[in-house]
Amino acid sequence: MADQLKIGKENVPINIIWLRDNCRCSECYDHDNNSRKITTRQFLKSINTKIQDYTQADNNLYIEWSDGHKSVYDTKWVIDTWTENKIKIEPITCFGEELEKLPTKVSYNNLTQKECLKELIKSILKYGVGIITNAKPTLEATEKLVRFIAQPQETNFGTMWTVGLNENHKDPAYLNGPLIVHNDSTYYNESTGLQVFHMFERDINGKGGLSTIVDGFKVAEILKQENPLHFKNLTEIEIESEYIEPGFHYKCKGPVIKIDPTTKEIYQIRFNIYDRSALPPSRANEFYKSYAHFLEILDREELYWKHGLKPGTVVIYNNWRVLHGRTSFTGKRVFGGCYLSMTEFLSKARTLKLIS
Ligand SMILES: C[N+](C)(C)CCCC[C@H](N)C(=O)O
Ligand SMILES: O=C(O)CCC(=O)C(=O)O
């Protein structure tokens, strides 16, 4: 017997073992707790069962199995799940100017409205950037607004953090030199998902200190167009990032461009010049040539959105996509913010039905 059953108007072929594995009857699945109920032994037996009989009626699929088990499925659910027909928001890759113009700006007071919160999250999913205006420039107010999305992530930098105010972290971010655009926490096993920045205090006579923002997905797209082999190398060759400070020693290996093995879509850029460790990459020559090409693209002016962070305006970046840096500066410059984990951010987007 064939190992597939063709169902629905379009005769979509569905794998039979998978069908049985995903029986949604109350014996196999606990709908109250959203979890499978089946025992190991039942599972091992179910692998070998065949379809005895089946009918399709009223948008349902009824199956009688060779071991006597009976299943009823919603036909559309089966087809959508098997074909991975998900609700999603495709990223739109941007040059610098677009990064400035396209992201949604939501006023702080409107965040209590579900539709406005959805607009903000949609913007982060689409462009990698979301902006909140009319916020009070304090760490407390920033925390309050961030919590509309998810709880801030506790890391070695704290939960809500400030930069420019007696910190004791030994990292160039806390000095006043220029920072080449990068992604943060490339050394964590799961890099932080979102990065929230809010300027609290800036010396009016201070020079520089502009934020530099680049869409990393755009850089990867350009690299792929210009040299598919360089692109492939950066999706395959793993490099290590490392971060050390008293009490902490993080290390994580991975490629610069992470792609989903099934969909082939890019889902993370892991680029940080400062935290790249000395561990030799495999295929070193190929790696360096490809990495140099990535850097050479990063030198192009048209990719940059350059702006001064302002008190009252909170900028949120997808740290798995957007690279951020800054120009060197003089004078007092105090900003704060936090990280949000990608896990929590995506969970929120799902509860708002923006993605599935
Ligand atoms: C954002 N905050 C100032 C808290 C931390 C900075 C972390 C800097 C580190 N080199 C990295 O890129 O991950
Ligand atoms: O000073 C800034 O604007 C950015 C600092 C930075 O890159 C960071 O904290 O990760």
XYZ file of N, CA and C in Angstrom, residues 46-307:
786
model
N 2.013 2.255 16.531
C 1.286 3.062 15.545
C 2.084 3.254 14.251
N 3.396 3.185 14.348
C 4.273 3.356 13.189
C 3.939 2.338 12.083
N 3.484 1.161 12.515
C 3.243 0.089 11.542
C 1.785 -0.087 11.127
N 0.903 0.779 11.612
C -0.503 0.570 11.253
C -0.780 1.074 9.842
N -1.795 0.463 9.255
C -2.183 0.832 7.879
C -3.585 1.442 7.928
N -3.956 2.080 6.825
C -5.334 2.604 6.745
C -6.250 1.480 6.250
N -7.284 1.203 7.049
C -8.255 0.170 6.694
C -9.304 0.784 5.766
N -9.772 1.950 6.186
C -10.853 2.587 5.455
C -10.809 4.099 5.734
N -11.258 4.903 4.793
C -11.343 6.334 5.086
C -12.436 7.004 4.258
N -12.983 8.100 4.795
C -13.949 8.887 4.031
C -13.662 10.364 4.286
N -14.091 11.186 3.358
C -13.963 12.638 3.527
C -15.351 13.245 3.399
N -15.782 13.938 4.413
C -17.100 14.589 4.371
C -17.120 15.748 5.343
N -17.925 16.765 5.034
C -18.100 17.945 5.895
C -16.766 18.548 6.339
N -15.816 18.655 5.436
C -14.487 19.213 5.728
C -13.688 18.386 6.724
N -14.124 17.163 6.954
C -13.382 16.289 7.862
C -12.855 15.068 7.117
N -11.835 14.500 7.704
C -11.269 13.256 7.184
C -11.430 12.201 8.267
N -12.123 11.106 7.949
C -12.366 10.028 8.922
C -11.510 8.835 8.513
N -10.713 8.330 9.464
C -9.853 7.171 9.146
C -10.099 6.042 10.137
N -10.196 4.838 9.584
C -10.210 3.653 10.431
C -8.903 2.926 10.178
N -8.151 2.670 11.262
C -6.815 2.086 11.122
C -6.853 0.560 11.279
N -5.789 -0.103 10.810
C -5.758 -1.577 10.834
C -5.765 -2.135 12.260
N -5.394 -1.316 13.258
C -5.438 -1.806 14.653
C -6.756 -1.432 15.334
N -7.724 -0.931 14.549
C -9.038 -0.633 15.112
C -9.182 0.805 15.599
N -8.068 1.554 15.685
C -8.131 2.947 16.150
C -8.890 3.795 15.124
N -9.615 4.794 15.624
C -10.363 5.678 14.713
C -9.896 7.120 14.894
N -9.697 7.820 13.792
C -9.267 9.233 13.858
C -10.219 10.106 13.054
N -10.430 11.323 13.552
C -11.176 12.325 12.785
C -10.303 13.574 12.729
N -10.091 14.070 11.528
C -9.253 15.272 11.377
C -10.042 16.362 10.657
N -9.665 17.590 10.940
C -10.136 18.707 10.130
C -9.224 18.705 8.895
N -9.833 18.505 7.715
C -9.023 18.327 6.493
C -8.098 19.525 6.234
N -8.625 20.730 6.445
C -7.806 21.925 6.192
C -6.612 21.972 7.151
N -6.863 21.578 8.406
C -5.773 21.577 9.396
C -4.665 20.609 8.947
N -5.093 19.442 8.445
C -4.102 18.441 8.002
C -3.267 19.007 6.854
N -3.964 19.579 5.866
C -3.232 20.083 4.690
C -2.321 21.255 5.068
N -2.855 22.194 5.837
C -2.047 23.363 6.236
C -0.839 22.947 7.073
N -1.050 21.983 7.960
C 0.057 21.583 8.836
C 1.105 20.796 8.053
N 0.651 19.877 7.238
C 1.600 19.051 6.464
C 2.400 19.899 5.479
N 1.718 20.874 4.846
C 2.423 21.692 3.844
C 3.093 22.923 4.471
N 3.039 22.980 5.802
C 3.621 24.116 6.532
C 3.119 25.446 6.010
N 1.813 25.514 5.787
C 1.187 26.753 5.322
C 0.973 27.665 6.521
N 2.022 28.435 6.830
C 1.975 29.249 8.053
C 1.613 30.696 7.754
N 1.068 31.359 8.771
C 0.891 32.812 8.659
C 2.279 33.390 8.903
N 2.746 34.220 8.001
C 4.046 34.833 8.277
C 4.157 36.237 7.712
N 5.145 36.936 8.183
C 5.399 38.283 7.687
C 6.775 38.240 7.057
N 6.793 38.410 5.739
C 8.068 38.323 5.029
C 8.918 39.547 5.344
N 10.191 39.366 5.623
C 11.037 40.544 5.831
C 11.221 41.308 4.519
N 11.175 42.621 4.616
C 11.464 43.463 3.446
C 12.832 44.059 3.708
N 13.798 43.736 2.862
C 15.154 44.204 3.152
C 15.303 45.670 2.732
N 16.113 46.405 3.485
C 16.137 47.864 3.333
C 17.527 48.463 3.178
N 17.584 49.516 2.401
C 18.743 50.399 2.413
C 18.529 51.401 3.549
N 19.579 52.162 3.883
C 19.531 53.055 5.027
C 18.348 54.006 5.079
N 18.066 54.645 3.922
C 16.985 55.628 3.872
C 15.647 54.985 4.195
N 15.467 53.776 3.659
C 14.199 53.066 3.888
C 14.067 52.675 5.357
N 15.203 52.317 5.953
C 15.181 51.949 7.376
C 14.713 53.118 8.226
N 14.974 54.307 7.727
C 14.551 55.493 8.458
C 13.062 55.760 8.246
N 12.598 55.559 7.000
C 11.220 55.960 6.664
C 10.167 54.893 6.919
N 10.477 53.641 6.632
C 9.426 52.613 6.634
C 8.934 52.126 7.999
N 9.806 51.967 9.000
C 9.302 51.411 10.253
C 8.188 52.247 10.877
N 7.266 51.532 11.496
C 6.126 52.180 12.138
C 6.579 52.948 13.374
N 5.968 54.121 13.565
C 6.224 54.869 14.796
C 4.935 54.860 15.606
N 5.001 54.293 16.795
C 3.809 54.213 17.641
C 4.026 55.098 18.855
N 3.012 55.901 19.162
C 3.133 56.771 20.330
C 2.969 55.931 21.602
N 3.765 56.226 22.595
C 3.769 55.443 23.845
C 2.360 55.221 24.399
N 1.538 56.303 24.399
C 0.182 56.204 24.969
C -0.714 55.230 24.224
N -0.377 54.954 22.968
C -1.237 54.064 22.179
C -0.880 52.587 22.323
N 0.191 52.303 23.055
C 0.629 50.906 23.171
C -0.393 50.016 23.880
N -1.276 50.663 24.646
C -2.305 49.879 25.336
C -3.338 49.356 24.329
N -3.364 49.948 23.139
C -4.304 49.463 22.118
C -3.664 48.321 21.337
N -4.383 47.217 21.302
C -3.857 46.014 20.669
C -3.409 46.261 19.217
N -4.216 47.036 18.473
C -3.882 47.259 17.059
C -2.560 48.015 16.906
N -2.285 48.953 17.828
C -1.043 49.726 17.759
C 0.151 48.854 18.128
N -0.032 48.030 19.147
C 1.039 47.116 19.531
C 1.349 46.166 18.371
N 0.267 45.730 17.704
C 0.460 44.837 16.559
C 1.252 45.517 15.445
N 0.943 46.799 15.208
C 1.674 47.550 14.183
C 3.166 47.615 14.494
N 3.468 47.830 15.775
C 4.866 47.917 16.197
C 5.586 46.586 15.957
N 4.941 45.510 16.375
C 5.561 44.186 16.247
C 5.675 43.780 14.776
N 4.667 44.142 14.011
C 4.689 43.856 12.575
C 5.887 44.552 11.923
N 6.116 45.797 12.352
C 7.217 46.575 11.800
C 8.573 45.914 12.106
N 8.689 45.395 13.322
C 9.950 44.725 13.702
C 10.128 43.456 12.860
N 9.018 42.751 12.621
C 9.109 41.524 11.819
C 9.449 41.835 10.362
N 8.912 42.936 9.857
C 9.105 43.289 8.445
C 10.441 43.951 8.167
N 10.737 44.987 8.946
C 11.931 45.802 8.664
C 13.061 45.588 9.659
N 12.781 44.885 10.743
C 13.805 44.689 11.760
C 13.904 45.872 12.713
N 13.029 46.872 12.525
C 13.075 48.078 13.362
C 11.655 48.504 13.750
N 11.495 48.936 14.992
C 10.224 49.506 15.447
C 10.545 50.714 16.312
N 9.692 51.730 16.246
C 9.995 52.978 16.972
C 8.804 53.398 17.841
N 9.090 53.768 19.067
C 8.046 54.268 19.962
C 8.368 55.731 20.277
N 7.400 56.598 20.099
C 7.622 58.032 20.345
C 6.886 58.466 21.610
N 7.174 59.669 22.040
C 6.500 60.268 23.214
C 6.639 59.455 24.490
N 7.810 58.876 24.680
C 8.049 58.119 25.912
C 8.812 59.010 26.889
N 8.652 58.744 28.161
C 9.417 59.494 29.159
C 10.846 58.953 29.147
N 11.859 59.845 29.069
C 13.236 59.349 28.946
C 13.842 58.867 30.269
N 13.257 57.836 30.823
C 13.827 57.226 32.032
C 13.865 55.727 31.828
N 14.699 55.087 32.633
C 14.840 53.631 32.525
C 13.533 52.946 32.941
N 12.874 53.505 33.954
C 11.621 52.925 34.461
C 10.538 52.975 33.381
N 10.410 54.143 32.732
C 9.375 54.287 31.695
C 9.693 53.363 30.516
N 10.992 53.201 30.236
C 11.385 52.335 29.117
C 11.016 50.886 29.439
N 11.253 50.503 30.681
C 10.900 49.133 31.081
C 9.396 48.906 30.936
N 8.625 49.909 31.353
C 7.173 49.781 31.303
C 6.695 49.541 29.863
N 7.260 50.283 28.931
C 6.788 50.128 27.551
C 7.281 48.834 26.918
N 8.485 48.435 27.291
C 9.042 47.201 26.749
C 8.176 46.006 27.144
N 7.644 46.076 28.359
C 6.842 44.954 28.869
C 5.543 44.735 28.093
N 5.158 45.711 27.243
C 4.022 45.454 26.353
C 4.413 44.365 25.346
N 5.702 44.253 25.057
C 6.158 43.229 24.107
C 6.515 41.954 24.868
N 7.416 42.079 25.833
C 7.830 40.910 26.621
C 8.684 41.382 27.793
N 8.957 40.471 28.721
C 9.800 40.871 29.842
C 11.245 41.048 29.374
N 11.936 42.051 29.918
C 13.348 42.222 29.539
C 14.172 41.010 29.955
N 15.200 40.758 29.180
C 16.013 39.562 29.423
C 17.154 39.872 30.388
N 17.295 39.051 31.392
C 18.401 39.257 32.332
C 19.679 38.647 31.762
N 20.733 39.447 31.674
C 22.020 38.944 31.170
C 23.122 39.471 32.089
N 24.366 39.206 31.738
C 25.488 39.712 32.532
C 25.535 41.240 32.539
N 24.794 41.880 31.602
C 24.782 43.350 31.581
C 23.681 43.922 32.473
N 22.910 43.022 33.093
C 21.795 43.460 33.920
C 20.489 43.140 33.212
N 19.389 43.666 33.746
C 18.091 43.417 33.088
C 17.739 44.675 32.294
N 17.497 45.769 32.993
C 17.444 47.062 32.300
C 18.839 47.642 32.526
N 19.484 48.129 31.460
C 20.840 48.643 31.649
C 20.987 50.089 31.156
N 22.008 50.746 31.656
C 22.336 52.077 31.134
C 23.779 52.047 30.633
N 24.080 52.917 29.689
C 25.440 53.056 29.165
C 25.808 54.537 29.285
N 26.986 54.813 29.834
C 27.432 56.202 29.973
C 27.377 56.686 31.405
N 27.107 55.743 32.326
C 26.884 56.121 33.728
C 27.572 55.120 34.655
N 28.800 55.382 35.026
C 29.576 54.532 35.961
C 29.411 53.025 35.794
N 29.418 52.514 34.559
C 29.302 51.064 34.437
C 30.639 50.427 34.676
N 30.601 49.163 35.028
C 31.884 48.494 35.192
C 32.032 47.325 34.226
N 31.549 47.518 33.008
C 31.757 46.473 31.997
C 32.948 46.853 31.128
N 33.835 45.879 30.928
C 35.031 46.149 30.121
C 34.732 45.819 28.666
N 34.097 46.743 27.988
C 33.735 46.492 26.596
C 33.769 47.811 25.849
N 34.193 47.799 24.558
C 34.267 49.065 23.811
C 32.947 49.831 23.757
N 31.818 49.132 23.927
C 30.509 49.825 23.899
C 30.451 50.889 24.981
N 31.204 50.671 26.067
C 31.162 51.587 27.215
C 32.224 52.688 27.128
N 33.029 52.681 26.035
C 34.025 53.753 25.837
C 33.407 54.791 24.898
N 34.225 55.708 24.381
C 33.604 56.685 23.479
C 34.172 56.673 22.060
N 34.810 55.574 21.713
C 35.330 55.436 20.340
C 34.229 55.018 19.379
N 34.572 54.973 18.082
C 33.569 54.528 17.109
C 33.330 53.027 17.237
N 32.147 52.580 16.888
C 31.870 51.139 16.877
C 31.411 50.749 15.476
N 32.135 49.820 14.892
C 31.737 49.271 13.585
C 30.420 48.524 13.801
N 29.519 48.615 12.845
C 28.216 47.958 13.024
C 28.397 46.474 13.328
N 27.556 45.978 14.211
C 27.685 44.596 14.697
C 26.368 44.106 15.264
N 26.320 42.820 15.526
C 25.214 42.245 16.294
C 25.746 41.961 17.678
N 24.912 42.129 18.671
C 25.330 41.855 20.052
C 25.177 40.375 20.385
N 25.854 40.016 21.451
C 25.747 38.685 22.079
C 25.871 37.513 21.114
N 26.777 37.642 20.165
C 27.052 36.535 19.228
C 27.694 35.368 19.988
N 28.125 35.634 21.228
C 28.788 34.624 22.060
C 27.816 33.868 22.962
N 26.537 34.259 22.963
C 25.544 33.483 23.720
C 25.046 32.333 22.841
N 24.608 31.259 23.486
C 24.080 30.160 22.678
C 22.809 30.563 21.938
N 22.014 31.447 22.550
C 20.961 32.105 21.765
C 21.217 33.595 21.885
N 21.652 34.202 20.791
C 21.899 35.650 20.827
C 20.612 36.361 21.237
N 20.761 37.483 21.936
C 19.572 38.232 22.345
C 18.777 38.635 21.102
N 17.469 38.608 21.249
C 16.598 38.813 20.086
C 16.430 40.264 19.701
N 15.870 41.067 20.625
C 15.672 42.482 20.324
C 16.574 43.312 21.202
N 16.962 44.447 20.672
C 17.769 45.399 21.421
C 16.979 46.702 21.506
N 16.833 47.227 22.704
C 16.053 48.454 22.897
C 17.002 49.574 23.310
N 16.948 50.694 22.599
C 17.807 51.838 22.929
C 16.960 53.085 23.181
N 17.285 53.803 24.244
C 16.578 55.059 24.544
C 17.587 56.050 25.129
N 17.726 57.217 24.469
C 18.674 58.231 24.952
C 18.060 58.980 26.139
N 18.839 59.099 27.208
C 18.327 59.809 28.391
C 18.953 61.191 28.538
N 20.224 61.287 28.208
C 20.920 62.542 28.460
C 22.049 62.714 27.458
N 22.041 63.861 26.774
C 23.110 64.113 25.802
C 23.569 65.548 25.944
N 24.873 65.709 26.119
C 25.513 67.015 26.210
C 25.253 67.791 24.911
N 24.635 68.985 25.005
C 24.306 69.704 23.760
C 25.555 70.159 23.001
N 26.683 70.267 23.732
C 27.923 70.654 23.041
C 28.724 69.437 22.587
N 28.226 68.250 22.909
C 28.937 67.020 22.543
C 28.926 66.803 21.042
N 30.007 66.242 20.530
C 30.096 65.974 19.083
C 29.949 64.476 18.835
N 29.415 64.134 17.664
C 29.336 62.730 17.238
C 28.336 61.921 18.041
N 28.627 60.633 18.167
C 27.736 59.747 18.911
C 26.460 59.414 18.143
N 26.571 59.407 16.806
C 25.389 59.044 16.011
C 25.268 57.520 15.926
N 24.055 57.040 15.949
C 23.831 55.604 15.782
C 23.911 55.268 14.309
N 24.572 54.169 13.993
C 24.680 53.713 12.610
C 23.976 52.364 12.520
N 23.045 52.275 11.589
C 22.189 51.094 11.516
C 22.207 50.521 10.103
N 22.366 49.199 10.006
C 22.390 48.533 8.696
C 21.518 47.288 8.757
N 20.764 47.059 7.704
C 19.960 45.834 7.617
C 20.875 44.675 7.180
N 21.175 43.787 8.115
C 22.075 42.664 7.837
C 21.525 41.714 6.775
N 20.198 41.606 6.687
C 19.617 40.737 5.646
C 19.904 41.313 4.264
N 19.911 42.662 4.195
C 20.221 43.309 2.913
C 21.675 43.026 2.535
N 22.567 43.104 3.510
C 23.989 42.847 3.240
C 24.148 41.422 2.706
N 23.469 40.475 3.361
C 23.568 39.065 2.943
C 23.005 38.883 1.535
N 21.917 39.596 1.256
C 21.284 39.502 -0.065
C 22.243 40.020 -1.148
N 22.900 41.146 -0.850
C 23.849 41.726 -1.818
C 25.028 40.770 -2.024
N 25.506 40.209 -0.926
C 26.640 39.271 -1.009
C 26.273 38.085 -1.898
N 25.066 37.569 -1.712
C 24.617 36.411 -2.491
C 24.556 36.745 -3.981
N 24.057 37.972 -4.289
C 23.980 38.397 -5.692
C 25.371 38.543 -6.292
N 26.264 39.153 -5.526
C 27.593 39.460 -6.074
C 28.509 38.250 -6.129
N 28.362 37.352 -5.161
C 29.228 36.172 -5.155
C 28.592 35.025 -4.355
N 27.800 34.208 -5.047
C 27.081 33.131 -4.353
C 27.995 32.221 -3.526
N 29.234 32.055 -3.975
C 30.144 31.172 -3.231
C 30.553 31.811 -1.893
N 30.825 33.117 -1.930
C 31.155 33.808 -0.670
C 29.983 33.715 0.307
N 28.773 33.887 -0.250
C 27.576 33.796 0.580
C 27.495 32.398 1.203
N 27.672 31.388 0.361
C 27.567 29.997 0.835
C 28.609 29.739 1.939
N 29.815 30.224 1.713
C 30.868 30.026 2.724
C 30.463 30.615 4.074
N 29.865 31.803 4.032
C 29.496 32.439 5.306
C 28.280 31.783 5.959
N 27.553 30.973 5.194
C 26.442 30.234 5.821
C 26.932 28.892 6.372
N 28.147 28.494 5.941
C 28.639 27.159 6.330
C 29.781 27.193 7.342
N 30.724 28.101 7.134
C 31.937 28.070 7.964
C 31.653 28.709 9.322
N 31.924 27.944 10.360
C 31.608 28.440 11.696
C 32.759 29.267 12.269
N 32.391 30.352 12.921
C 33.406 31.125 13.644
C 32.928 31.281 15.087
N 33.880 31.520 15.942
C 33.536 31.576 17.361
C 33.545 33.015 17.869
N 32.600 33.308 18.744
C 32.618 34.596 19.437
C 32.845 34.329 20.907
N 33.426 35.310 21.571
C 33.791 35.097 22.973
C 33.629 36.399 23.745
N 33.196 36.296 24.989
C 33.095 37.493 25.833
C 33.516 37.123 27.241
N 34.465 37.908 27.768
C 34.995 37.610 29.101
C 34.869 38.838 29.986
N 34.324 38.662 31.159
C 34.446 39.676 32.209
C 34.362 38.935 33.536
N 34.747 39.565 34.641
C 34.799 38.819 35.895
C 33.509 38.045 36.164
N 33.659 36.750 36.387
C 32.495 35.918 36.685
C 31.803 35.326 35.468
N 32.224 35.747 34.262
C 31.566 35.248 33.046
C 32.596 34.911 31.978
N 32.343 33.854 31.258
C 33.174 33.527 30.094
C 32.284 32.829 29.069
N 31.773 33.600 28.120
C 30.857 33.049 27.114
C 31.610 32.711 25.834
N 31.144 31.653 25.167
C 31.699 31.286 23.871
C 30.595 30.639 23.060
N 30.526 30.973 21.795
C 29.555 30.267 20.942
C 30.055 30.271 19.502
N 29.853 29.128 18.848
C 30.302 28.988 17.461
C 29.105 28.953 16.522
N 29.287 29.518 15.367
C 28.209 29.464 14.372
C 28.638 30.225 13.139
N 27.904 30.087 12.047
C 28.256 30.846 10.838
C 27.828 32.311 10.972
N 28.330 33.163 10.100
C 27.953 34.578 10.115
C 26.511 34.741 9.637
N 26.133 33.914 8.658
C 24.764 33.986 8.128
C 24.093 32.642 8.415
N 23.052 32.671 9.199
C 22.370 31.407 9.511
C 21.132 31.274 8.628
N 21.050 30.122 7.951
C 19.855 29.901 7.129
C 19.100 28.672 7.614
N 17.793 28.743 7.471
C 16.936 27.638 7.864
C 17.206 26.468 6.897
N 17.560 25.300 7.422
C 17.919 24.198 6.527
C 16.780 23.754 5.605
N 15.519 23.914 6.028
C 14.418 23.495 5.141
C 13.984 24.592 4.183
N 13.752 25.786 4.710
C 13.216 26.844 3.828
C 14.324 27.603 3.097
N 15.539 27.459 3.580
C 16.708 28.182 3.031
C 16.623 29.692 3.277
N 15.690 30.107 4.106
C 15.585 31.539 4.404
C 16.621 31.943 5.447
N 17.145 33.155 5.297
C 18.093 33.673 6.290
C 17.313 34.016 7.554
N 17.765 33.568 8.703
C 17.058 33.971 9.920
C 17.958 34.669 10.933
N 19.272 34.596 10.755
C 20.122 35.327 11.705
C 21.458 35.735 11.085
N 21.863 36.951 11.412
C 23.200 37.437 11.063
C 23.969 37.516 12.380
N 25.166 36.971 12.353
C 26.005 36.900 13.568
C 27.331 37.575 13.260
N 27.305 38.893 13.236
C 28.514 39.612 12.830
C 28.976 40.537 13.939
N 30.163 40.274 14.467
C 30.712 41.158 15.491
C 32.237 41.075 15.464
N 32.838 42.134 14.929
C 34.288 42.209 14.772
C 34.985 42.120 16.123
N 34.387 42.754 17.126
C 35.046 42.891 18.431
C 35.091 41.584 19.205
N 34.036 40.816 19.111
C 33.925 39.621 19.951
C 34.307 38.337 19.224
N 34.788 38.449 17.988
C 35.214 37.246 17.258
C 36.470 36.707 17.927
N 36.476 35.413 18.266
C 37.622 34.847 18.979
C 38.731 34.459 17.996
N 39.839 33.974 18.556
C 40.990 33.622 17.716
C 40.886 32.210 17.163
N 39.827 31.508 17.514
C 39.713 30.124 17.032
C 39.762 30.110 15.498
N 40.666 29.323 14.915
C 40.779 29.358 13.452
C 39.517 28.809 12.787
N 39.004 29.511 11.787
C 37.849 28.959 11.072
C 38.317 27.808 10.185
N 37.455 26.827 9.976
C 37.833 25.778 9.028
C 37.894 26.454 7.661
N 38.651 25.912 6.714
C 38.804 26.521 5.379
C 39.121 28.021 5.532
N 40.200 28.299 6.269
C 40.524 29.680 6.637
C 40.609 30.638 5.439
N 41.299 30.246 4.380
C 41.439 31.167 3.239
C 40.099 31.541 2.642
N 39.278 30.524 2.440
C 37.952 30.782 1.859
C 37.145 31.676 2.786
N 37.252 31.387 4.090
C 36.501 32.180 5.056
C 36.901 33.644 4.979
N 38.235 33.890 5.049
C 38.681 35.293 5.088
C 38.272 36.068 3.839
N 38.329 35.418 2.684
C 37.930 36.115 1.436
C 36.451 36.475 1.474
N 35.647 35.537 1.962
C 34.201 35.765 1.988
C 33.829 36.805 3.044
N 34.499 36.716 4.185
C 34.262 37.657 5.293
C 34.671 39.067 4.855
N 35.777 39.153 4.121
C 36.255 40.456 3.630
C 35.223 41.057 2.682
N 34.602 40.214 1.873
C 33.571 40.713 0.948
C 32.384 41.286 1.751
N 31.994 40.575 2.808
C 30.904 41.054 3.676
C 31.268 42.433 4.240
N 32.508 42.567 4.704
C 32.970 43.847 5.262
C 33.018 44.945 4.215
N 33.411 44.529 3.021
C 33.507 45.518 1.937
C 32.100 46.069 1.621
N 31.101 45.209 1.663
C 29.713 45.671 1.438
C 29.305 46.632 2.560
N 29.744 46.288 3.781
C 29.395 47.132 4.935
C 29.993 48.538 4.858
N 30.892 48.737 3.904
C 31.531 50.043 3.738
C 30.686 50.973 2.873
N 29.570 50.462 2.350
C 28.791 51.267 1.397
C 27.788 52.183 2.095
N 27.943 53.442 1.796
C 27.171 54.512 2.434
C 25.661 54.287 2.356
N 25.184 53.810 1.188
C 23.722 53.707 0.969
C 23.034 52.720 1.914
N 23.819 51.913 2.600
C 23.213 50.936 3.511
C 22.885 51.533 4.880
N 23.440 52.708 5.144
C 23.374 53.239 6.518
C 22.218 54.168 6.804
N 21.597 53.921 7.947
C 20.696 54.908 8.548
C 21.484 55.470 9.732
N 21.788 56.779 9.612
C 22.582 57.436 10.656
C 21.677 58.393 11.394
N 21.573 58.245 12.675
C 20.667 59.140 13.404
C 21.123 59.319 14.845
